[in-house]
PDB file of C-alpha atoms in Angstrom:
ATOM      1  CA  MET I 110       1.605  16.054  12.963  1.00  0.00           C
ATOM      2  CA  THR I 111       1.868  19.747  12.150  1.00  0.00           C
ATOM      3  CA  TYR I 112       4.050  18.991   9.115  1.00  0.00           C
ATOM      4  CA  TYR I 113       1.564  16.465   7.748  1.00  0.00           C
ATOM      5  CA  ASP I 114      -1.433  18.698   8.430  1.00  0.00           C
ATOM      6  CA  GLN I 115       0.283  21.550   6.553  1.00  0.00           C
ATOM      7  CA  ASN I 116       1.564  19.362   3.692  1.00  0.00           C
ATOM      8  CA  ALA I 117      -1.138  16.684   3.473  1.00  0.00           C
ATOM      9  CA  GLY I 118      -1.907  17.129  -0.224  1.00  0.00           C
ATOM     10  CA  GLN I 119       1.719  17.130  -1.316  1.00  0.00           C
ATOM     11  CA  PHE I 120       2.538  14.093   0.848  1.00  0.00           C
ATOM     12  CA  PHE I 121      -0.532  12.211  -0.398  1.00  0.00           C
ATOM     13  CA  ASN I 122       0.404  12.824  -4.045  1.00  0.00           C
ATOM     14  CA  SER I 123       4.057  11.830  -3.549  1.00  0.00           C
ATOM     15  CA  THR I 124       3.324   8.521  -1.804  1.00  0.00           C
ATOM     16  CA  VAL I 125      -0.019   7.160  -2.992  1.00  0.00           C
ATOM     17  CA  ASN I 126       1.437   5.393  -6.057  1.00  0.00           C
ATOM     18  CA  VAL I 127       4.742   4.096  -4.638  1.00  0.00           C
ATOM     19  CA  ASN I 128       5.207   0.373  -5.384  1.00  0.00           C
ATOM     20  CA  MET I 129       5.510  -1.526  -2.093  1.00  0.00           C
ATOM     21  CA  ALA I 130       4.988  -5.062  -3.474  1.00  0.00           C
ATOM     22  CA  GLY I 131       8.147  -6.567  -1.963  1.00  0.00           C
ATOM     23  CA  LEU I 132       7.219  -5.404   1.522  1.00  0.00           C
ATOM     24  CA  TYR I 133       3.608  -6.504   1.154  1.00  0.00           C
ATOM     25  CA  ASP I 134       4.693 -10.039   0.236  1.00  0.00           C
ATOM     26  CA  GLN I 135       6.860 -10.430   3.351  1.00  0.00           C
ATOM     27  CA  PHE I 136       4.060  -9.227   5.637  1.00  0.00           C
ATOM     28  CA  LEU I 137       1.015 -10.869   4.074  1.00  0.00           C
ATOM     29  CA  SER I 138       2.691 -14.279   3.870  1.00  0.00           C
ATOM     30  CA  GLN I 139       2.445 -14.367   7.687  1.00  0.00           C
ATOM     31  CA  LEU I 140      -1.294 -13.586   7.898  1.00  0.00           C
ATOM     32  CA  PRO I 141      -4.417 -15.685   7.373  1.00  0.00           C
ATOM     33  CA  LYS I 142      -6.333 -14.876   4.189  1.00  0.00           C
ATOM     34  CA  GLY I 143      -8.979 -12.268   4.949  1.00  0.00           C
ATOM     35  CA  GLY I 144      -7.450 -11.566   8.372  1.00  0.00           C
ATOM     36  CA  SER I 145      -7.602  -8.279  10.232  1.00  0.00           C
ATOM     37  CA  ILE I 146      -4.932  -5.608   9.784  1.00  0.00           C
ATOM     38  CA  LEU I 147      -4.307  -2.323  11.570  1.00  0.00           C
ATOM     39  CA  ASP I 148      -2.593   0.157   9.245  1.00  0.00           C
ATOM     40  CA  ALA I 149      -0.879   2.217  11.955  1.00  0.00           C
ATOM     41  CA  GLY I 150       0.054   5.587  10.510  1.00  0.00           C
ATOM     42  CA  CYS I 151      -1.714   4.972   7.195  1.00  0.00           C
ATOM     43  CA  GLY I 152      -0.577   8.201   5.512  1.00  0.00           C
ATOM     44  CA  SER I 153      -2.184   8.375   2.073  1.00  0.00           C
ATOM     45  CA  GLY I 154      -4.126   5.135   2.595  1.00  0.00           C
ATOM     46  CA  ARG I 155      -2.138   3.436  -0.192  1.00  0.00           C
ATOM     47  CA  ASP I 156      -1.416   0.294   1.834  1.00  0.00           C
ATOM     48  CA  THR I 157      -4.886   0.114   3.371  1.00  0.00           C
ATOM     49  CA  LYS I 158      -6.435   0.206  -0.093  1.00  0.00           C
ATOM     50  CA  PHE I 159      -4.135  -2.535  -1.348  1.00  0.00           C
ATOM     51  CA  PHE I 160      -4.850  -4.818   1.619  1.00  0.00           C
ATOM     52  CA  MET I 161      -8.585  -4.206   1.248  1.00  0.00           C
ATOM     53  CA  SER I 162      -8.405  -5.126  -2.457  1.00  0.00           C
ATOM     54  CA  LEU I 163      -7.126  -8.563  -1.394  1.00  0.00           C
ATOM     55  CA  GLY I 164     -10.031  -9.098   1.001  1.00  0.00           C
ATOM     56  CA  TYR I 165      -8.384  -8.210   4.308  1.00  0.00           C
ATOM     57  CA  ASP I 166     -10.390  -6.479   7.040  1.00  0.00           C
ATOM     58  CA  VAL I 167      -8.368  -3.283   7.451  1.00  0.00           C
ATOM     59  CA  HIS I 168      -8.654  -0.561  10.089  1.00  0.00           C
ATOM     60  CA  ALA I 169      -6.635   2.582   9.327  1.00  0.00           C
ATOM     61  CA  MET I 170      -5.400   5.247  11.723  1.00  0.00           C
ATOM     62  CA  ASP I 171      -3.171   8.307  11.461  1.00  0.00           C
ATOM     63  CA  ALA I 172      -2.252  11.159  13.795  1.00  0.00           C
ATOM     64  CA  SER I 173      -2.718  13.873  11.142  1.00  0.00           C
ATOM     65  CA  LYS I 174      -6.345  15.005  10.821  1.00  0.00           C
ATOM     66  CA  LYS I 175      -5.866  16.358   7.296  1.00  0.00           C
ATOM     67  CA  LEU I 176      -3.987  13.312   6.026  1.00  0.00           C
ATOM     68  CA  ALA I 177      -6.576  11.019   7.649  1.00  0.00           C
ATOM     69  CA  ALA I 178      -9.325  12.910   5.806  1.00  0.00           C
ATOM     70  CA  LEU I 179      -7.561  12.479   2.439  1.00  0.00           C
ATOM     71  CA  ALA I 180      -6.920   8.787   3.152  1.00  0.00           C
ATOM     72  CA  SER I 181     -10.537   8.289   4.207  1.00  0.00           C
ATOM     73  CA  ASP I 182     -11.744   9.703   0.877  1.00  0.00           C
ATOM     74  CA  TYR I 183      -9.248   7.514  -1.003  1.00  0.00           C
ATOM     75  CA  ILE I 184     -10.151   4.229   0.736  1.00  0.00           C
ATOM     76  CA  CYS I 185     -13.877   5.034   1.104  1.00  0.00           C
ATOM     77  CA  GLN I 186     -13.979   4.247   4.824  1.00  0.00           C
ATOM     78  CA  PRO I 187     -13.253   6.210   8.011  1.00  0.00           C
ATOM     79  CA  VAL I 188      -9.684   6.647   9.238  1.00  0.00           C
ATOM     80  CA  THR I 189      -9.286   7.012  13.001  1.00  0.00           C
ATOM     81  CA  VAL I 190      -7.292  10.056  14.115  1.00  0.00           C
ATOM     82  CA  SER I 191      -5.013   9.025  16.974  1.00  0.00           C
ATOM     83  CA  THR I 192      -1.421   8.730  18.078  1.00  0.00           C
ATOM     84  CA  PHE I 193       0.150   5.277  18.406  1.00  0.00           C
ATOM     85  CA  LYS I 194       0.316   5.371  22.198  1.00  0.00           C
ATOM     86  CA  ASP I 195      -3.312   6.517  22.544  1.00  0.00           C
ATOM     87  CA  PHE I 196      -4.986   4.344  19.909  1.00  0.00           C
ATOM     88  CA  LYS I 197      -7.677   2.011  21.276  1.00  0.00           C
ATOM     89  CA  SER I 198      -9.522  -0.826  19.589  1.00  0.00           C
ATOM     90  CA  GLY I 199     -12.236  -3.235  20.641  1.00  0.00           C
ATOM     91  CA  VAL I 200     -10.697  -5.955  18.473  1.00  0.00           C
ATOM     92  CA  LEU I 201      -7.332  -7.677  18.209  1.00  0.00           C
ATOM     93  CA  PHE I 202      -5.526  -7.791  14.870  1.00  0.00           C
ATOM     94  CA  ASP I 203      -3.820 -10.587  12.934  1.00  0.00           C
ATOM     95  CA  GLY I 204      -1.316  -8.033  11.695  1.00  0.00           C
ATOM     96  CA  ILE I 205      -0.150  -4.507  12.356  1.00  0.00           C
ATOM     97  CA  TRP I 206       1.399  -2.577   9.476  1.00  0.00           C
ATOM     98  CA  ALA I 207       3.491   0.446  10.525  1.00  0.00           C
ATOM     99  CA  CYS I 208       5.269   1.388   7.311  1.00  0.00           C
ATOM    100  CA  ALA I 209       7.480   4.469   7.706  1.00  0.00           C
ATOM    101  CA  SER I 210       5.275   5.776  10.501  1.00  0.00           C
ATOM    102  CA  LEU I 211       6.772   4.909  13.901  1.00  0.00           C
ATOM    103  CA  LEU I 212       9.978   6.615  12.775  1.00  0.00           C
ATOM    104  CA  HIS I 213       8.349   9.967  13.616  1.00  0.00           C
ATOM    105  CA  VAL I 214       7.949   9.031  17.299  1.00  0.00           C
ATOM    106  CA  PRO I 215      10.690  10.479  19.547  1.00  0.00           C
ATOM    107  CA  LYS I 216      12.974   7.708  20.817  1.00  0.00           C
ATOM    108  CA  GLN I 217      11.890   8.208  24.448  1.00  0.00           C
ATOM    109  CA  ASP I 218       8.249   7.582  23.401  1.00  0.00           C
ATOM    110  CA  LEU I 219       8.828   4.567  21.144  1.00  0.00           C
ATOM    111  CA  PHE I 220       8.474   2.032  23.969  1.00  0.00           C
ATOM    112  CA  ASN I 221       4.958   3.269  24.871  1.00  0.00           C
ATOM    113  CA  SER I 222       3.936   3.289  21.203  1.00  0.00           C
ATOM    114  CA  PHE I 223       5.202  -0.258  20.597  1.00  0.00           C
ATOM    115  CA  ALA I 224       3.692  -1.475  23.883  1.00  0.00           C
ATOM    116  CA  ASN I 225       0.248  -0.096  23.067  1.00  0.00           C
ATOM    117  CA  LEU I 226       0.221  -1.358  19.492  1.00  0.00           C
ATOM    118  CA  SER I 227       1.514  -4.820  20.415  1.00  0.00           C
ATOM    119  CA  SER I 228      -1.269  -5.129  23.008  1.00  0.00           C
ATOM    120  CA  LEU I 229      -3.702  -4.986  20.053  1.00  0.00           C
ATOM    121  CA  LEU I 230      -2.112  -7.978  18.317  1.00  0.00           C
ATOM    122  CA  LYS I 231      -3.544 -11.491  18.516  1.00  0.00           C
ATOM    123  CA  PRO I 232      -1.263 -14.083  20.192  1.00  0.00           C
ATOM    124  CA  THR I 233      -0.410 -15.434  16.724  1.00  0.00           C
ATOM    125  CA  GLY I 234      -0.137 -11.959  15.184  1.00  0.00           C
ATOM    126  CA  PHE I 235       2.661 -10.271  13.252  1.00  0.00           C
ATOM    127  CA  PHE I 236       3.843  -6.660  13.270  1.00  0.00           C
ATOM    128  CA  TYR I 237       5.647  -4.986  10.358  1.00  0.00           C
ATOM    129  CA  CYS I 238       7.595  -1.774  10.962  1.00  0.00           C
ATOM    130  CA  SER I 239      10.224   0.236   9.117  1.00  0.00           C
ATOM    131  CA  PHE I 240      12.658   2.975  10.058  1.00  0.00           C
ATOM    132  CA  LYS I 241      15.331   4.907   8.239  1.00  0.00           C
ATOM    133  CA  TYR I 242      18.543   2.993   8.787  1.00  0.00           C
ATOM    134  CA  GLY I 243      20.941   4.547  11.290  1.00  0.00           C
ATOM    135  CA  THR I 244      21.201   5.706  14.871  1.00  0.00           C
ATOM    136  CA  GLY I 245      20.037   8.798  16.657  1.00  0.00           C
ATOM    137  CA  SER I 246      17.319  11.318  15.994  1.00  0.00           C
ATOM    138  CA  VAL I 247      17.242  14.122  13.450  1.00  0.00           C
ATOM    139  CA  ASN I 248      14.905  16.786  12.158  1.00  0.00           C
ATOM    140  CA  ARG I 249      14.625  16.913   8.377  1.00  0.00           C
ATOM    141  CA  GLY I 250      12.438  19.409   6.567  1.00  0.00           C
ATOM    142  CA  GLY I 251      10.167  20.088   9.536  1.00  0.00           C
ATOM    143  CA  ARG I 252       9.762  16.420  10.516  1.00  0.00           C
ATOM    144  CA  HIS I 253      11.295  14.423  13.374  1.00  0.00           C
ATOM    145  CA  PHE I 254      12.937  11.076  12.536  1.00  0.00           C
ATOM    146  CA  THR I 255      14.141   8.397  14.926  1.00  0.00           C
ATOM    147  CA  ASP I 256      16.584   6.218  12.992  1.00  0.00           C
ATOM    148  CA  LEU I 257      17.239   2.626  14.064  1.00  0.00           C
ATOM    149  CA  ASN I 258      19.649  -0.168  13.221  1.00  0.00           C
ATOM    150  CA  GLU I 259      19.309  -3.885  14.002  1.00  0.00           C
ATOM    151  CA  LEU I 260      20.711  -3.633  17.542  1.00  0.00           C
ATOM    152  CA  ASN I 261      18.608  -0.600  18.557  1.00  0.00           C
ATOM    153  CA  LEU I 262      15.452  -2.216  17.199  1.00  0.00           C
ATOM    154  CA  LYS I 263      16.085  -5.472  19.062  1.00  0.00           C
ATOM    155  CA  LEU I 264      16.832  -3.607  22.316  1.00  0.00           C
ATOM    156  CA  LEU I 265      13.587  -1.666  21.938  1.00  0.00           C
ATOM    157  CA  ILE I 266      11.284  -4.589  21.223  1.00  0.00           C
ATOM    158  CA  GLU I 267      12.738  -6.865  23.891  1.00  0.00           C
ATOM    159  CA  LYS I 268      11.088  -4.541  26.418  1.00  0.00           C
ATOM    160  CA  VAL I 269       7.634  -5.363  25.015  1.00  0.00           C
ATOM    161  CA  ASP I 270       6.082  -8.703  24.103  1.00  0.00           C
ATOM    162  CA  LEU I 271       7.569  -8.768  20.595  1.00  0.00           C
ATOM    163  CA  GLU I 272      10.509 -10.555  19.035  1.00  0.00           C
ATOM    164  CA  ALA I 273      12.157 -10.207  15.629  1.00  0.00           C
ATOM    165  CA  ASP I 274      11.074 -12.868  13.151  1.00  0.00           C
ATOM    166  CA  TYR I 275      12.875 -11.338  10.158  1.00  0.00           C
ATOM    167  CA  ILE I 276      14.891  -8.119   9.689  1.00  0.00           C
ATOM    168  CA  TRP I 277      16.148  -6.851   6.338  1.00  0.00           C
ATOM    169  CA  ILE I 278      17.506  -3.683   4.702  1.00  0.00           C
ATOM    170  CA  THR I 279      16.015  -2.093   1.579  1.00  0.00           C
ATOM    171  CA  ALA I 280      16.573   0.967  -0.577  1.00  0.00           C
ATOM    172  CA  ASP I 281      13.928   3.691  -0.618  1.00  0.00           C
ATOM    173  CA  ALA I 282      11.179   2.806  -3.135  1.00  0.00           C
ATOM    174  CA  ARG I 283      10.584   6.423  -4.202  1.00  0.00           C
ATOM    175  CA  PRO I 284      12.221   7.545  -7.457  1.00  0.00           C
ATOM    176  CA  GLY I 285      15.420   9.528  -6.893  1.00  0.00           C
ATOM    177  CA  ARG I 286      15.828   8.366  -3.291  1.00  0.00           C
ATOM    178  CA  GLU I 287      17.245   4.893  -3.870  1.00  0.00           C
ATOM    179  CA  SER I 288      20.432   5.747  -1.921  1.00  0.00           C
ATOM    180  CA  GLU I 289      18.414   6.047   1.321  1.00  0.00           C
ATOM    181  CA  LYS I 290      18.394   2.818   3.325  1.00  0.00           C
ATOM    182  CA  TRP I 291      15.558   1.446   5.455  1.00  0.00           C
ATOM    183  CA  ILE I 292      15.466  -1.214   8.136  1.00  0.00           C
ATOM    184  CA  ASN I 293      12.383  -3.403   7.874  1.00  0.00           C
ATOM    185  CA  ALA I 294      11.209  -5.911  10.436  1.00  0.00           C
ATOM    186  CA  ILE I 295       8.570  -8.570  10.801  1.00  0.00           C
ATOM    187  CA  LEU I 296       7.957  -8.953  14.522  1.00  0.00           C
ATOM    188  CA  LYS I 297       5.830 -11.541  16.279  1.00  0.00           C
ATOM    189  CA  LYS I 298       4.247 -11.879  19.670  1.00  0.00           C
ATOM    190  CA  ASN I 299       6.556 -13.382  22.264  1.00  0.00           C
ATOM    191  CA  ASN I 300       4.154 -15.729  23.995  1.00  0.00           C
ATOM    192  CA  GLY I 301       6.419 -17.333  26.318  1.00  0.00           C
TER     193      GLY I 301
END
């Protein structure tokens, strides 16, 4: 959070215009039109704004106060400041979008973050998440990253009420970083 509070403007400017169309299509195809979405770790608010433009009811949250303030101005609605494990909501969501956000949670805390977020999902809901592809944890440029591969992700989510619906690997969408690989997953509630 300290990194994002100290670098909020730079991060906002470097991510707000990144084209995420391929990821949006995979996620939104699972949701009812106009459904409710939690943008968990909304960053610049880029994804929230896109979902809102399509008529979805979107609630955005981020752990960085300064980044949440910039996102709030950008999307013209409040952004809740909270961590994943502490976030509370009076409503359940059709979808949870956690794009490149849960990767900053230390591995030992990922279970609690997934468990809390999945408890906010409707029984028919879907959960998108992405991590840098790999294993282990590293610190890069003042930020913590927990990298996951297919096996580590499946082992993590089997402990909560989620199961993998679709997992795929992509290149980074930011110019000049195409060699970086990401694991993406559409998860669904395990109701039984």
